[in-house]
mmCIF file of C-alpha atoms in Angstrom:
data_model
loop_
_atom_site.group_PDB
_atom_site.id
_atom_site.type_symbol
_atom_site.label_atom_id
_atom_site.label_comp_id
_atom_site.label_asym_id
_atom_site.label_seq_id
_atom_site.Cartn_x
_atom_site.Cartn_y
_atom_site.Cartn_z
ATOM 1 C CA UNK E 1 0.000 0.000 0.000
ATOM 2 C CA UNK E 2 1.344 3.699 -0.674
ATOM 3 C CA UNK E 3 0.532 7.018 0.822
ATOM 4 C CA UNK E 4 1.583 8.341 4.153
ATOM 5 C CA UNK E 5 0.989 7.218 7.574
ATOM 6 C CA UNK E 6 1.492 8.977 10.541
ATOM 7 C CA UNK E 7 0.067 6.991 12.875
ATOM 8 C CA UNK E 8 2.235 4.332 12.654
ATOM 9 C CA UNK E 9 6.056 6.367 11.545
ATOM 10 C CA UNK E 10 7.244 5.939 14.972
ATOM 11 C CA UNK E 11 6.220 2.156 15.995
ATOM 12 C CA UNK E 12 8.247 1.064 13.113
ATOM 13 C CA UNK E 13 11.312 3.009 13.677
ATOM 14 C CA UNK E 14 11.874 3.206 17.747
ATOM 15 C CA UNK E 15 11.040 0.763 20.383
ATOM 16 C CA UNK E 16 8.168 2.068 22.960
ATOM 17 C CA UNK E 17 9.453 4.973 25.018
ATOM 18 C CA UNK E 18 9.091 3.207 27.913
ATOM 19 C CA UNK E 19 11.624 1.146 27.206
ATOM 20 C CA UNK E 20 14.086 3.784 26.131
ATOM 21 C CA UNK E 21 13.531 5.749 29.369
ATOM 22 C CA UNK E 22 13.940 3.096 31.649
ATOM 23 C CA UNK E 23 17.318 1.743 29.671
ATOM 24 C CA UNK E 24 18.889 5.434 29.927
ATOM 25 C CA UNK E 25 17.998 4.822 33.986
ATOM 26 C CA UNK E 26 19.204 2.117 33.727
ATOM 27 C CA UNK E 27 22.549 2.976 32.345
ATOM 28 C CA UNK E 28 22.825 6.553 34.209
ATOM 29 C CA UNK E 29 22.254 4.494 37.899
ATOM 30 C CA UNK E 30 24.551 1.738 37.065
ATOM 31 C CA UNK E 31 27.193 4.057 35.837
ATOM 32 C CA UNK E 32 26.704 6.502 39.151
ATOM 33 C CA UNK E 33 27.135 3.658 41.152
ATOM 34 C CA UNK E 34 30.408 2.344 39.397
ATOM 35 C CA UNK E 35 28.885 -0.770 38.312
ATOM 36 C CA UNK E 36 30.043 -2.290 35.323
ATOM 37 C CA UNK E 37 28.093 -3.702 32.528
ATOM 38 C CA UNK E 38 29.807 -7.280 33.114
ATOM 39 C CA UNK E 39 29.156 -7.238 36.807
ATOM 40 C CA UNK E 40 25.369 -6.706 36.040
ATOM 41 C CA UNK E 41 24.850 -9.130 33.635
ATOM 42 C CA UNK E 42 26.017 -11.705 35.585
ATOM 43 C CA UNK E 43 24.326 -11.153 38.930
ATOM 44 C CA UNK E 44 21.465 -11.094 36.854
ATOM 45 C CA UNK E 45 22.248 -14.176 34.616
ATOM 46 C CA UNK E 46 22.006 -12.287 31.361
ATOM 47 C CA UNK E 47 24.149 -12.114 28.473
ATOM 48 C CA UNK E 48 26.192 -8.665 28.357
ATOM 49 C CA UNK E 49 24.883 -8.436 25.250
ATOM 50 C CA UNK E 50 21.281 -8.457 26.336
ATOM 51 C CA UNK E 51 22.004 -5.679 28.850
ATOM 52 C CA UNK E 52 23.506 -3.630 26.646
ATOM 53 C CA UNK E 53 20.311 -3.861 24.296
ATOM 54 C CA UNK E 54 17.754 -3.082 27.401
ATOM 55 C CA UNK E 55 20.198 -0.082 28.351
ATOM 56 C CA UNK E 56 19.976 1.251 24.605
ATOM 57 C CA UNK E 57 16.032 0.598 24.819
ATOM 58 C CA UNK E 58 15.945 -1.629 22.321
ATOM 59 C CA UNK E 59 14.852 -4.878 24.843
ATOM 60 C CA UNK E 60 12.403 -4.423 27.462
ATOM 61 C CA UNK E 61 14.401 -4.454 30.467
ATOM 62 C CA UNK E 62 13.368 -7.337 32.773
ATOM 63 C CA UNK E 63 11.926 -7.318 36.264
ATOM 64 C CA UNK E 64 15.206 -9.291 37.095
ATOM 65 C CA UNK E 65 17.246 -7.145 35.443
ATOM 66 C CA UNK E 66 15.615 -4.113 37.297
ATOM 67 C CA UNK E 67 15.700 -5.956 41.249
ATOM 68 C CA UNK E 68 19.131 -6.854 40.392
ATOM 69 C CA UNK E 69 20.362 -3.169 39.134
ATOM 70 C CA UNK E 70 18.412 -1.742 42.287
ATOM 71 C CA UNK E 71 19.949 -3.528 44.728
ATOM 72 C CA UNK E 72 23.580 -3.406 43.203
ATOM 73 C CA UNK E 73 23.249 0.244 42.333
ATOM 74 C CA UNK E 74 21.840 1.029 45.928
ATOM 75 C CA UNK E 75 18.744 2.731 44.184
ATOM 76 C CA UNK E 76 16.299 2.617 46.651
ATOM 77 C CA UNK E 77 13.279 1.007 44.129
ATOM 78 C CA UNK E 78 14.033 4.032 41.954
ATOM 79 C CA UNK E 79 14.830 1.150 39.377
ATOM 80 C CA UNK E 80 12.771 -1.458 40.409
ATOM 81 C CA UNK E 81 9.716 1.231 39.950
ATOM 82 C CA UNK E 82 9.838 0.857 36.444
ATOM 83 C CA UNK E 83 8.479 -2.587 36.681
ATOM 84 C CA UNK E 84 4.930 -0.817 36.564
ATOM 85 C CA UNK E 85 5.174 1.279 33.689
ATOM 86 C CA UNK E 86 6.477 -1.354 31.041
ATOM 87 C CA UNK E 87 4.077 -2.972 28.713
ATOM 88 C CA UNK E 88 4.542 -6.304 27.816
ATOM 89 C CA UNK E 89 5.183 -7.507 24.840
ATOM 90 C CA UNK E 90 2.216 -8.716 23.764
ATOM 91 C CA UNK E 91 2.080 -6.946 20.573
ATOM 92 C CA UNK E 92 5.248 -6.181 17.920
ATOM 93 C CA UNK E 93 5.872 -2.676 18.431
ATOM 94 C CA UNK E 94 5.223 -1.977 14.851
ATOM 95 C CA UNK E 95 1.550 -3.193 15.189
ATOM 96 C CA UNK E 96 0.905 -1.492 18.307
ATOM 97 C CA UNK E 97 -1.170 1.397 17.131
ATOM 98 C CA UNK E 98 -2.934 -0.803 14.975
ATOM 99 C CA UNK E 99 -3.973 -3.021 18.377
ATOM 100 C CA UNK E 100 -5.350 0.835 20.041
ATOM 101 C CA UNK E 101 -7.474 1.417 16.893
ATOM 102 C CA UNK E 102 -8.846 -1.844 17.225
ATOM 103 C CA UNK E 103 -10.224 -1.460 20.670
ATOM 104 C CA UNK E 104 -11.920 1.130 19.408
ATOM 105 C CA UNK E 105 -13.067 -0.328 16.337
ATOM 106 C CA UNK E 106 -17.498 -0.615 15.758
ATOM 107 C CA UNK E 107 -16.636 -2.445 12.687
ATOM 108 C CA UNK E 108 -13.876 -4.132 10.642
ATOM 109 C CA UNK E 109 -13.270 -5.870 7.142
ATOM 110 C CA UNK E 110 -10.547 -8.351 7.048
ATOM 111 C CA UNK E 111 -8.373 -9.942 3.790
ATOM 112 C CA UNK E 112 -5.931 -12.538 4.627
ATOM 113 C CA UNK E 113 -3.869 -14.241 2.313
ATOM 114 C CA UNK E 114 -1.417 -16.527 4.230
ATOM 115 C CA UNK E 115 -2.471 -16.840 7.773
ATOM 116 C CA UNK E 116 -5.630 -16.815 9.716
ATOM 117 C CA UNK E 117 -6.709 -13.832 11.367
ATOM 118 C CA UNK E 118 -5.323 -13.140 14.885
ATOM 119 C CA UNK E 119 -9.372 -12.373 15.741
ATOM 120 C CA UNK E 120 -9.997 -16.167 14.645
ATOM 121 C CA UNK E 121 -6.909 -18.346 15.495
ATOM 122 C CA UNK E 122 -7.227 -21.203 18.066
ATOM 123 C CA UNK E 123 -4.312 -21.023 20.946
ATOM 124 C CA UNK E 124 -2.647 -23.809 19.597
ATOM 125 C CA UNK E 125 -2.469 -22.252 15.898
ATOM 126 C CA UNK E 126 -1.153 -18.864 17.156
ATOM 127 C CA UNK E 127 1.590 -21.064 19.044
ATOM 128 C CA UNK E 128 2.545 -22.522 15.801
ATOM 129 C CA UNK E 129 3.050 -18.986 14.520
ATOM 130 C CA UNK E 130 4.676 -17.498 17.035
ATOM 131 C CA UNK E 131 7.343 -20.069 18.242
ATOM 132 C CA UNK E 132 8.541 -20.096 15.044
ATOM 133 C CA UNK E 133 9.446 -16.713 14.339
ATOM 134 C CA UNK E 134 12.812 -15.859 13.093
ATOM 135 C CA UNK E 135 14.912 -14.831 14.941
ATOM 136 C CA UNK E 136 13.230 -16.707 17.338
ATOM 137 C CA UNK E 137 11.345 -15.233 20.519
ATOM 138 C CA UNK E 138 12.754 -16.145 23.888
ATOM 139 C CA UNK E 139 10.001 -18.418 25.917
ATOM 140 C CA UNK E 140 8.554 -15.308 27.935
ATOM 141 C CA UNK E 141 7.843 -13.092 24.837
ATOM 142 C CA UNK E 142 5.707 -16.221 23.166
ATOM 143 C CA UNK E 143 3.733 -16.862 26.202
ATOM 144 C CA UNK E 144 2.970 -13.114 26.372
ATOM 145 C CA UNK E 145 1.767 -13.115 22.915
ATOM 146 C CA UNK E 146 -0.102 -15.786 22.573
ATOM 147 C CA UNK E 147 -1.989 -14.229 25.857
ATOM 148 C CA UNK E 148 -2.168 -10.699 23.703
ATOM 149 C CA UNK E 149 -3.600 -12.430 20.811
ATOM 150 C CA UNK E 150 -6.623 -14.613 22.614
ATOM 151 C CA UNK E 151 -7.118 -11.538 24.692
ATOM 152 C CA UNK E 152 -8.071 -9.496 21.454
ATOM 153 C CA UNK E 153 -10.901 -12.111 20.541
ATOM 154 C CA UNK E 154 -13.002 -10.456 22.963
ATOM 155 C CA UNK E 155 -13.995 -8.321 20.081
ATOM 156 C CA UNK E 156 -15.976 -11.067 18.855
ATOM 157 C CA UNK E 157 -18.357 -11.484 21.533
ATOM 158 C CA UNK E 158 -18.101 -9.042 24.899
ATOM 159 C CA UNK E 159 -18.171 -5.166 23.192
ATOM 160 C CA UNK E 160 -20.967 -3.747 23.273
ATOM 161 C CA UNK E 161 -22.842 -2.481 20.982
ATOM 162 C CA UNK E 162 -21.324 -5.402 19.030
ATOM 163 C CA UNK E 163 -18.730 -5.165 16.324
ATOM 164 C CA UNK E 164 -19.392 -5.969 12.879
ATOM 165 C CA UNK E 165 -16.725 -8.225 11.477
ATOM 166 C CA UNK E 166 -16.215 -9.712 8.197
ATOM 167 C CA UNK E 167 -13.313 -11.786 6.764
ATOM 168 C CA UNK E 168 -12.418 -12.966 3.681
ATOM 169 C CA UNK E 169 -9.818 -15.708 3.791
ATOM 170 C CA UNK E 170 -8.026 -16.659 0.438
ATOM 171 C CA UNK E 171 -7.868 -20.193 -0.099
ATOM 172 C CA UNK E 172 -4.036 -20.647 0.607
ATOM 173 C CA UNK E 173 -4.682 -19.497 3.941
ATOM 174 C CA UNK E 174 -7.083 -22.403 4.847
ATOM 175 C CA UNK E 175 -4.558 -25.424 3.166
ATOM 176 C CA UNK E 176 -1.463 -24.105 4.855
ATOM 177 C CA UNK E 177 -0.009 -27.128 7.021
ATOM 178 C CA UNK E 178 -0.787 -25.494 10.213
ATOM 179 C CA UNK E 179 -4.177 -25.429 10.286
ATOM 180 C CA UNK E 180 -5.644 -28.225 11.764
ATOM 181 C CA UNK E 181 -9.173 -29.647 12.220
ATOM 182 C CA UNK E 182 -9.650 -27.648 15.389
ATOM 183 C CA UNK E 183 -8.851 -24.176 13.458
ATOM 184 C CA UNK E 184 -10.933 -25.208 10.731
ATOM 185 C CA UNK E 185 -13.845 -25.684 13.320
ATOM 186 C CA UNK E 186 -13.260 -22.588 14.942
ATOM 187 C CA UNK E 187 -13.497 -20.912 12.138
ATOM 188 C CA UNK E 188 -17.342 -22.552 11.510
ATOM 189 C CA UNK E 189 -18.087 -21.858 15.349
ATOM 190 C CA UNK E 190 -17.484 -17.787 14.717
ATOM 191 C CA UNK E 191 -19.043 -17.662 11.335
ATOM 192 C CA UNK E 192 -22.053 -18.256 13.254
ATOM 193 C CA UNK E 193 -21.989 -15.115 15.523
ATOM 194 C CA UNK E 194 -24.639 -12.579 14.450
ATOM 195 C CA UNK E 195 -22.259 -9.862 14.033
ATOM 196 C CA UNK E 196 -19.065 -12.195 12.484
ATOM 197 C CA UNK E 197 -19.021 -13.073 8.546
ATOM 198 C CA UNK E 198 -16.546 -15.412 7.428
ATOM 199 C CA UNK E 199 -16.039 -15.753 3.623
ATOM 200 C CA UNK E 200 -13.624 -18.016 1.492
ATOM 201 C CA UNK E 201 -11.612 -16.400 -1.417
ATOM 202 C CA UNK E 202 -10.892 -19.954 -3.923
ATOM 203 C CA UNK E 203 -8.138 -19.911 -5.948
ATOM 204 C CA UNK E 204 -9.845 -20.328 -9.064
ATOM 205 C CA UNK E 205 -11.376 -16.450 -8.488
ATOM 206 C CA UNK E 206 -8.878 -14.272 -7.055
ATOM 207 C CA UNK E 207 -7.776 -11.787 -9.290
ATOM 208 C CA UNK E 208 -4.767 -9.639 -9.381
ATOM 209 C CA UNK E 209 -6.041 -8.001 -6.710
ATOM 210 C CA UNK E 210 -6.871 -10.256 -4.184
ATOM 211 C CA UNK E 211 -3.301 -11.481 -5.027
ATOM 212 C CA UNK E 212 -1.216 -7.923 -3.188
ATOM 213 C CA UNK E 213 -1.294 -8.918 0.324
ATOM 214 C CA UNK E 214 -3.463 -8.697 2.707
ATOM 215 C CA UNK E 215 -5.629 -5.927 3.965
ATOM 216 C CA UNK E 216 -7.579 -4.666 6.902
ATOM 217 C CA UNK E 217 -10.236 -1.678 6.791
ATOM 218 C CA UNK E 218 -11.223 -0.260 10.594
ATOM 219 C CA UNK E 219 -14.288 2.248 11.336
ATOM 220 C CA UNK E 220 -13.171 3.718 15.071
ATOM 221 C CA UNK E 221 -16.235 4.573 17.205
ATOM 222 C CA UNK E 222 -15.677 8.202 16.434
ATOM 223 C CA UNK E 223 -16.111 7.142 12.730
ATOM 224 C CA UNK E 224 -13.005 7.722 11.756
ATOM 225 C CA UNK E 225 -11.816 5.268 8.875
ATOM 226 C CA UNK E 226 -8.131 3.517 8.735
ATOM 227 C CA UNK E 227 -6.044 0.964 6.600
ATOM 228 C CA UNK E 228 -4.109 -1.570 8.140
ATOM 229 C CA UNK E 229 -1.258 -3.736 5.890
ATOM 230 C CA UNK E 230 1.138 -5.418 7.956
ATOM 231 C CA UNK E 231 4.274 -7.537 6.109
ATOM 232 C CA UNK E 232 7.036 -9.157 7.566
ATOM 233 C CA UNK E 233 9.097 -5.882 8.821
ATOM 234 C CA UNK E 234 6.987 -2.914 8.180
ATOM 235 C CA UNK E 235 3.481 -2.532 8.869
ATOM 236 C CA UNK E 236 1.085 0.819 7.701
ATOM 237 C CA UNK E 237 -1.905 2.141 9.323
ATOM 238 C CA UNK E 238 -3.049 5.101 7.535
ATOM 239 C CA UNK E 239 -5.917 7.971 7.643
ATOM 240 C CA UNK E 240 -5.310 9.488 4.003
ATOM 241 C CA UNK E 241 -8.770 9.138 2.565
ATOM 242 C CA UNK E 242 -7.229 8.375 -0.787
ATOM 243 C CA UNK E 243 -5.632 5.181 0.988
ATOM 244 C CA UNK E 244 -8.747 4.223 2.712
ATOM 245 C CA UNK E 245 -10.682 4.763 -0.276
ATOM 246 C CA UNK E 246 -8.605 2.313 -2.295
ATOM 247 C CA UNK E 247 -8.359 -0.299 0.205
ATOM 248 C CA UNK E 248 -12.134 -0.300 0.569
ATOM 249 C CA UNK E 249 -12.526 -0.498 -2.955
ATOM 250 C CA UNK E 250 -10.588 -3.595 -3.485
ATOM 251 C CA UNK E 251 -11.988 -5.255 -0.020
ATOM 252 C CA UNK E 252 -15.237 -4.499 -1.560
ATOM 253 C CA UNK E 253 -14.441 -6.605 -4.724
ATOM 254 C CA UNK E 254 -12.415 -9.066 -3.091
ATOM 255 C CA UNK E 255 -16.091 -9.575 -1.171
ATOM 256 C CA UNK E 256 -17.830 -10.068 -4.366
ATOM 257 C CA UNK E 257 -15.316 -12.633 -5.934
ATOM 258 C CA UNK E 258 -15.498 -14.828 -2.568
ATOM 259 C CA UNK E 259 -17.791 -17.393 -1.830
ATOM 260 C CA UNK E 260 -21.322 -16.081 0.212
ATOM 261 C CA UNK E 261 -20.812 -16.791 4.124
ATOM 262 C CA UNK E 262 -23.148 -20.253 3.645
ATOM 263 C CA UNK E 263 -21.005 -21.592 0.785
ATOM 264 C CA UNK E 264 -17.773 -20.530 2.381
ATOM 265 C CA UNK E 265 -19.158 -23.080 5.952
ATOM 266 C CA UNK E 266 -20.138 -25.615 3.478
ATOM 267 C CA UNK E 267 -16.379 -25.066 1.725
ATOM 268 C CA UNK E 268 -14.646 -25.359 5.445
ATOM 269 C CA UNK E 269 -16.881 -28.323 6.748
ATOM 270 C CA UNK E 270 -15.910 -30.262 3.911
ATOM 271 C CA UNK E 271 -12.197 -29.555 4.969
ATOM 272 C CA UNK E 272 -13.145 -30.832 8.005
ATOM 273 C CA UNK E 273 -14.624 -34.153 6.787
ATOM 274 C CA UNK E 274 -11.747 -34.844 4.835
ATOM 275 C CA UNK E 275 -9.781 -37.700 5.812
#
């Protein structure tokens, strides 16, 4: 997608500034008190490396990291204060502003092309994804995505007034290897929420279109329209009306070209009853 996007410039260039705050702390304490990089990494049993990256804000410093720098530095919880004011990482940084628009969404149109929606995934699917992520995510990061990501389903069910949700899913998506028979049924179980429709793109009618990448189109309660693309290292979230207007073109004919919501459940149960 092209055009500009200021809402999301800053989560793909600089980690949160939580992070970067607390890493400068970090740094300026352990430096007053005459503590040297190598002595904190190991009476925290991190890799210098890694300390160096939380002091330079690009890692979330720890809670061990933070107890350990306290107590060394003679801090006086000055340090170990920070604890409270860093996120988790439940979301990539770069999608973070995407993840505020969405709590705010009343409605939402959805292309995928090579994965199933976060909104639909089973825990065990979004495990798949996540684990294997190169470079790979150290065992606290998964667990607190995988938590981010089911947490974000409550769109589906518990906002009220509820959100209308459609998703078109191109046929690639659905044969991929790591969906199993209890994605496939998942996806059945939300097609049949009231304000959730689930449609399935076949290869035999996508068009060039349906072919760019995936897409998502976001109405915010104060009806205020945005594009969402997200690829492996960049992601866009945009407000230009010419952008929005484009995306909900194509979404709009991507719709037409997919199967109706009852033809894509028949075209997903018969997934299911394969063999």
């Amino acid at each position: 997608m092209s055009g500009q996007s200021n809402a999301n410039a800053n989560s793909n260039s600089l980690p949160p500034v939580a992070w970067r705050y607390s890493g400068n702390q970090l740094k300026r304490w352990r430096t007053k008190a005459n503590v040297s990089r190598e002595e904190l990494a190991a009476a925290s049993n991190y890799a210098l490396d890694t300390i160096k990256s939380m002091e330079q804000g690009v890692r979330r410093p720890t809670p061990r990291v933070l107890d350990t720098a306290d107590e060394l530095c003679n801090a006086d919880g000055m340090l170990s204060a920070a604890k409270d004011y860093l996120n988790k990482e439940k979301f990539p940084s770069r999608a973070q502003d995407f993840m505020e628009r969405e709590k705010e969404a009343i409605s939402l149109w959805w292309y995928e092309t090579t994965v199933v929606p976060g909104l639909l995934q089973t825990p065990g699917y979004a495990r798949t994804l996540i684990e294997n992520r190169c470079p790979p995510l150290d065992e606290e990061t998964v667990e607190e995505r995988i938590e981010g990501r089911i947490e974000r389903q409550a769109i589906l069910t518990e906002r009220k007034p509820l959100v209308a949700l459609s998703f078109v899913l191109y046929e690639a998506v659905l044969r991929s290897p790591q969906v199993d028979t209890e994605q496939l049924r998942r996806l059945l179980e939300v097609s049949r929420l009231r304000n959730v429709t689930v449609q399935v793109l076949p290869f035999e009618r996508a068009t060039s279109d349906a072919l760019m990448g995936p897409m998502v189109l976001l109405e915010t309660c104060d009806h205020e329209r945005f594009a969402y693309s997200e690829g492996p290292f960049a992601s866009e979230l945009s407000a230009d009306p010419e952008v929005v207007s484009r995306v909900s073109e194509r979404l709009s004919m991507i719709r037409t070209q997919a199967l109706s919501p009852a033809e894509s459940a028949r075209f997903v149960e018969r997934m299911v009853d394969q063999p």
